mmCIF file of N, CA and C in Angstrom:
data_model
loop_
_atom_site.group_PDB
_atom_site.id
_atom_site.type_symbol
_atom_site.label_atom_id
_atom_site.label_comp_id
_atom_site.label_asym_id
_atom_site.label_seq_id
_atom_site.Cartn_x
_atom_site.Cartn_y
_atom_site.Cartn_z
ATOM 1 N N UNK A 1 129.115 93.652 106.321
ATOM 2 C CA UNK A 1 128.140 92.880 105.802
ATOM 3 C C UNK A 1 127.219 92.201 106.523
ATOM 4 N N UNK A 2 127.794 91.343 107.622
ATOM 5 C CA UNK A 2 126.821 90.936 108.615
ATOM 6 C C UNK A 2 125.249 91.670 109.182
ATOM 7 N N UNK A 3 125.707 93.250 109.029
ATOM 8 C CA UNK A 3 124.376 94.162 109.234
ATOM 9 C C UNK A 3 123.363 93.922 108.191
ATOM 10 N N UNK A 4 124.096 94.016 106.892
ATOM 11 C CA UNK A 4 123.297 93.832 105.893
ATOM 12 C C UNK A 4 122.462 92.603 105.628
ATOM 13 N N UNK A 5 123.214 91.684 105.942
ATOM 14 C CA UNK A 5 122.365 90.121 106.297
ATOM 15 C C UNK A 5 121.188 89.969 107.176
ATOM 16 N N UNK A 6 121.304 90.438 108.018
ATOM 17 C CA UNK A 6 120.793 90.244 109.446
ATOM 18 C C UNK A 6 119.167 91.376 109.004
ATOM 19 N N UNK A 7 119.516 92.356 108.570
ATOM 20 C CA UNK A 7 118.501 93.310 107.917
ATOM 21 C C UNK A 7 117.546 92.539 106.897
ATOM 22 N N UNK A 8 118.369 91.981 105.859
ATOM 23 C CA UNK A 8 117.608 91.140 105.025
ATOM 24 C C UNK A 8 116.824 90.212 105.433
ATOM 25 N N UNK A 9 117.413 89.227 106.117
ATOM 26 C CA UNK A 9 116.306 88.159 107.623
ATOM 27 C C UNK A 9 115.361 89.048 108.075
ATOM 28 N N UNK A 10 115.520 89.952 108.986
ATOM 29 C CA UNK A 10 114.769 90.744 109.316
ATOM 30 C C UNK A 10 113.307 91.068 108.455
ATOM 31 N N UNK A 11 113.509 91.483 107.522
ATOM 32 C CA UNK A 11 112.582 92.071 106.605
ATOM 33 C C UNK A 11 111.748 90.690 105.392
ATOM 34 N N UNK A 12 112.358 89.536 105.363
ATOM 35 C CA UNK A 12 111.698 88.635 104.648
ATOM 36 C C UNK A 12 111.232 87.501 105.684
ATOM 37 N N UNK A 13 111.679 87.596 107.043
ATOM 38 C CA UNK A 13 111.054 86.780 108.017
ATOM 39 C C UNK A 13 109.561 87.394 108.795
ATOM 40 N N UNK A 14 109.429 88.609 108.192
ATOM 41 C CA UNK A 14 108.342 89.628 108.837
ATOM 42 C C UNK A 14 107.112 89.454 107.609
ATOM 43 N N UNK A 15 107.707 89.088 106.414
ATOM 44 C CA UNK A 15 106.709 88.859 105.534
ATOM 45 C C UNK A 15 106.322 87.544 105.088
ATOM 46 N N UNK A 16 107.088 86.178 105.515
ATOM 47 C CA UNK A 16 106.532 84.894 105.197
ATOM 48 C C UNK A 16 105.723 84.131 106.189
ATOM 49 N N UNK A 17 104.872 82.916 105.652
ATOM 50 C CA UNK A 17 104.426 82.401 106.690
ATOM 51 C C UNK A 17 105.297 81.000 107.528
ATOM 52 N N UNK A 18 106.419 80.767 106.618
ATOM 53 C CA UNK A 18 107.796 80.029 107.338
ATOM 54 C C UNK A 18 108.847 80.886 107.416
ATOM 55 N N UNK A 19 109.029 81.387 108.722
ATOM 56 C CA UNK A 19 110.198 82.257 108.762
ATOM 57 C C UNK A 19 111.414 81.401 109.217
ATOM 58 N N UNK A 20 111.382 80.024 109.928
ATOM 59 C CA UNK A 20 112.407 79.442 110.352
ATOM 60 C C UNK A 20 113.332 78.747 108.757
ATOM 61 N N UNK A 21 112.646 78.912 107.407
ATOM 62 C CA UNK A 21 113.205 78.324 106.202
ATOM 63 C C UNK A 21 113.882 79.734 105.623
ATOM 64 N N UNK A 22 113.978 81.024 106.238
ATOM 65 C CA UNK A 22 114.373 81.976 105.496
ATOM 66 C C UNK A 22 115.928 82.134 105.567
ATOM 67 N N UNK A 23 116.604 81.984 104.526
ATOM 68 C CA UNK A 23 117.982 82.170 104.711
ATOM 69 C C UNK A 23 118.512 82.923 103.519
ATOM 70 N N UNK A 24 119.568 83.995 104.371
ATOM 71 C CA UNK A 24 120.214 84.511 103.334
ATOM 72 C C UNK A 24 121.938 84.105 102.834
ATOM 73 N N UNK A 25 122.299 84.442 101.967
ATOM 74 C CA UNK A 25 123.367 83.898 101.608
ATOM 75 C C UNK A 25 124.147 85.101 101.051
ATOM 76 N N UNK A 26 125.400 85.605 101.160
ATOM 77 C CA UNK A 26 126.227 86.782 100.998
ATOM 78 C C UNK A 26 127.796 86.588 100.546
ATOM 79 N N UNK A 27 127.741 87.584 99.420
ATOM 80 C CA UNK A 27 129.046 87.220 98.685
ATOM 81 C C UNK A 27 129.615 88.929 98.848
ATOM 82 N N UNK A 28 130.777 89.224 99.293
ATOM 83 C CA UNK A 28 131.401 90.473 99.511
ATOM 84 C C UNK A 28 132.411 90.718 98.350
ATOM 85 N N UNK A 29 132.594 91.623 97.932
ATOM 86 C CA UNK A 29 133.775 92.406 97.120
ATOM 87 C C UNK A 29 134.128 93.548 97.617
ATOM 88 N N UNK A 30 135.021 94.236 97.168
ATOM 89 C CA UNK A 30 135.688 95.579 97.199
ATOM 90 C C UNK A 30 134.383 96.701 97.393
ATOM 91 N N UNK A 31 133.548 96.650 96.570
ATOM 92 C CA UNK A 31 132.436 97.958 96.491
ATOM 93 C C UNK A 31 131.442 97.283 96.418
ATOM 94 N N UNK A 32 131.241 96.072 96.668
ATOM 95 C CA UNK A 32 129.745 95.526 96.398
ATOM 96 C C UNK A 32 129.419 94.307 97.238
ATOM 97 N N UNK A 33 128.429 94.105 97.652
ATOM 98 C CA UNK A 33 127.597 92.855 98.076
ATOM 99 C C UNK A 33 126.542 92.267 97.798
ATOM 100 N N UNK A 34 127.106 91.410 97.626
ATOM 101 C CA UNK A 34 125.417 90.439 96.673
ATOM 102 C C UNK A 34 124.935 89.566 97.452
ATOM 103 N N UNK A 35 123.588 89.770 98.051
ATOM 104 C CA UNK A 35 122.907 88.878 98.783
ATOM 105 C C UNK A 35 121.665 87.872 98.270
ATOM 106 N N UNK A 36 121.730 87.056 98.226
ATOM 107 C CA UNK A 36 120.698 85.652 97.888
ATOM 108 C C UNK A 36 119.857 85.437 98.892
ATOM 109 N N UNK A 37 118.495 85.763 98.490
ATOM 110 C CA UNK A 37 117.339 85.344 99.758
ATOM 111 C C UNK A 37 116.834 83.913 99.434
ATOM 112 N N UNK A 38 116.823 83.079 100.104
ATOM 113 C CA UNK A 38 116.310 81.556 99.811
ATOM 114 C C UNK A 38 115.008 81.362 100.861
ATOM 115 N N UNK A 39 113.645 81.602 100.425
ATOM 116 C CA UNK A 39 112.779 81.182 101.505
ATOM 117 C C UNK A 39 111.831 79.685 100.641
ATOM 118 N N UNK A 40 111.161 79.812 101.293
ATOM 119 C CA UNK A 40 110.102 78.092 101.161
ATOM 120 C C UNK A 40 109.472 78.413 99.838
ATOM 121 N N UNK A 41 109.092 77.244 99.175
ATOM 122 C CA UNK A 41 108.700 77.768 97.896
ATOM 123 C C UNK A 41 107.157 78.395 98.101
ATOM 124 N N UNK A 42 106.613 78.180 98.853
ATOM 125 C CA UNK A 42 105.187 78.945 98.782
ATOM 126 C C UNK A 42 105.170 80.446 99.299
ATOM 127 N N UNK A 43 106.621 80.618 99.881
ATOM 128 C CA UNK A 43 106.548 82.122 100.408
ATOM 129 C C UNK A 43 106.996 83.004 99.278
ATOM 130 N N UNK A 44 107.826 82.301 98.307
ATOM 131 C CA UNK A 44 108.493 82.901 97.343
ATOM 132 C C UNK A 44 107.391 84.751 96.830
ATOM 133 N N UNK A 45 106.136 84.334 96.615
ATOM 134 C CA UNK A 45 105.401 85.250 96.091
ATOM 135 C C UNK A 45 105.068 86.217 96.985
ATOM 136 N N UNK A 46 104.906 86.082 98.206
ATOM 137 C CA UNK A 46 104.992 86.706 99.269
ATOM 138 C C UNK A 46 106.101 87.895 99.158
ATOM 139 N N UNK A 47 107.384 87.072 99.072
ATOM 140 C CA UNK A 47 108.980 88.484 99.005
ATOM 141 C C UNK A 47 108.980 89.203 97.899
ATOM 142 N N UNK A 48 108.164 88.338 96.456
ATOM 143 C CA UNK A 48 108.224 89.088 95.476
ATOM 144 C C UNK A 48 106.996 90.398 95.324
ATOM 145 N N UNK A 49 106.078 89.899 95.717
ATOM 146 C CA UNK A 49 104.913 90.637 96.028
ATOM 147 C C UNK A 49 104.148 90.987 94.079
ATOM 148 N N UNK A 50 103.133 91.562 94.368
ATOM 149 C CA UNK A 50 102.167 91.725 93.068
ATOM 150 C C UNK A 50 103.397 92.670 92.110
ATOM 151 N N UNK A 51 103.798 92.263 90.937
ATOM 152 C CA UNK A 51 104.271 93.037 89.945
ATOM 153 C C UNK A 51 105.808 93.335 90.336
ATOM 154 N N UNK A 52 106.205 92.487 91.664
ATOM 155 C CA UNK A 52 107.828 93.026 92.046
ATOM 156 C C UNK A 52 107.826 93.881 93.086
ATOM 157 N N UNK A 53 106.578 94.575 93.503
ATOM 158 C CA UNK A 53 106.650 95.544 94.205
ATOM 159 C C UNK A 53 107.387 95.824 95.499
ATOM 160 N N UNK A 54 107.186 94.349 96.211
ATOM 161 C CA UNK A 54 107.770 93.915 97.658
ATOM 162 C C UNK A 54 108.877 94.161 97.600
ATOM 163 N N UNK A 55 109.734 93.209 96.687
ATOM 164 C CA UNK A 55 110.885 93.252 96.354
ATOM 165 C C UNK A 55 111.621 94.559 96.018
ATOM 166 N N UNK A 56 110.985 94.997 95.305
ATOM 167 C CA UNK A 56 111.746 96.613 94.872
ATOM 168 C C UNK A 56 112.003 97.049 96.273
ATOM 169 N N UNK A 57 111.025 97.129 97.020
ATOM 170 C CA UNK A 57 110.916 98.076 98.171
ATOM 171 C C UNK A 57 111.929 97.551 99.452
ATOM 172 N N UNK A 58 111.722 96.300 99.496
ATOM 173 C CA UNK A 58 113.159 95.617 100.541
ATOM 174 C C UNK A 58 114.549 96.144 99.525
ATOM 175 N N UNK A 59 114.558 95.948 98.274
ATOM 176 C CA UNK A 59 116.148 96.610 97.437
ATOM 177 C C UNK A 59 116.396 97.952 97.803
ATOM 178 N N UNK A 60 115.143 98.857 98.082
ATOM 179 C CA UNK A 60 115.485 100.237 98.446
ATOM 180 C C UNK A 60 115.687 100.391 99.463
ATOM 181 N N UNK A 61 115.217 99.916 100.734
ATOM 182 C CA UNK A 61 115.684 99.884 102.178
ATOM 183 C C UNK A 61 117.476 98.825 102.068
ATOM 184 N N UNK A 62 117.375 97.875 101.523
ATOM 185 C CA UNK A 62 118.987 97.719 101.685
ATOM 186 C C UNK A 62 120.003 98.784 101.038
ATOM 187 N N UNK A 63 119.215 99.067 99.991
ATOM 188 C CA UNK A 63 120.207 100.481 99.325
ATOM 189 C C UNK A 63 120.600 101.383 100.504
ATOM 190 N N UNK A 64 119.432 102.008 100.811
ATOM 191 C CA UNK A 64 119.517 103.018 101.725
ATOM 192 C C UNK A 64 120.649 102.295 102.934
ATOM 193 N N UNK A 65 120.533 101.268 103.597
ATOM 194 C CA UNK A 65 121.200 100.718 104.701
ATOM 195 C C UNK A 65 123.050 100.268 104.203
ATOM 196 N N UNK A 66 122.933 100.086 102.924
ATOM 197 C CA UNK A 66 124.207 100.074 102.528
ATOM 198 C C UNK A 66 125.278 101.356 101.989
ATOM 199 N N UNK A 67 124.238 102.515 102.336
ATOM 200 C CA UNK A 67 125.380 103.456 101.978
ATOM 201 C C UNK A 67 126.415 104.022 103.085
ATOM 202 N N UNK A 68 125.541 103.130 104.615
ATOM 203 C CA UNK A 68 126.464 103.603 105.747
ATOM 204 C C UNK A 68 127.985 102.689 105.860
ATOM 205 N N UNK A 69 127.904 101.529 104.943
ATOM 206 C CA UNK A 69 128.830 100.693 104.706
ATOM 207 C C UNK A 69 129.796 100.922 103.607
ATOM 208 N N UNK A 70 129.246 101.883 102.655
ATOM 209 C CA UNK A 70 130.049 102.584 101.546
ATOM 210 C C UNK A 70 130.217 101.494 100.464
ATOM 211 N N UNK A 71 129.094 100.587 100.370
ATOM 212 C CA UNK A 71 129.003 99.539 99.336
ATOM 213 C C UNK A 71 127.831 99.667 98.645
ATOM 214 N N UNK A 72 127.950 99.267 97.369
ATOM 215 C CA UNK A 72 126.693 98.747 96.899
ATOM 216 C C UNK A 72 126.077 97.642 96.833
ATOM 217 N N UNK A 73 124.938 97.159 97.493
ATOM 218 C CA UNK A 73 124.089 95.965 97.254
ATOM 219 C C UNK A 73 123.194 95.570 96.430
ATOM 220 N N UNK A 74 123.194 94.063 96.067
ATOM 221 C CA UNK A 74 122.454 93.668 95.143
ATOM 222 C C UNK A 74 121.633 92.444 96.046
ATOM 223 N N UNK A 75 120.713 92.398 95.955
ATOM 224 C CA UNK A 75 119.756 91.387 96.664
ATOM 225 C C UNK A 75 118.404 90.753 95.401
ATOM 226 N N UNK A 76 118.607 89.205 95.440
ATOM 227 C CA UNK A 76 118.120 88.285 94.507
ATOM 228 C C UNK A 76 117.026 87.695 95.503
ATOM 229 N N UNK A 77 116.262 86.984 94.626
ATOM 230 C CA UNK A 77 115.676 85.773 95.352
ATOM 231 C C UNK A 77 115.647 85.226 94.609
ATOM 232 N N UNK A 78 116.193 83.547 95.296
ATOM 233 C CA UNK A 78 116.566 82.356 94.845
ATOM 234 C C UNK A 78 115.039 81.592 94.433
ATOM 235 N N UNK A 79 115.435 81.080 93.494
ATOM 236 C CA UNK A 79 113.997 80.191 92.687
ATOM 237 C C UNK A 79 113.530 79.081 93.594
#
């Protein structure tokens, strides 16, 4: 799970203006990993993107990375 958290941190920090405020909170069950991304209020739009395109791309990358761990991953952006 730590590798998935680190990947999400890396992706999010490359998108935002305040990378020091990016945090990832993770919970793991038997077959699933839930990750919540916390960013500065001004950077939420940059992570979500127009029409949700960027967050959708982030979720796609995370799902591809989670195949190696044989788990499903769910990524949410905190308000």
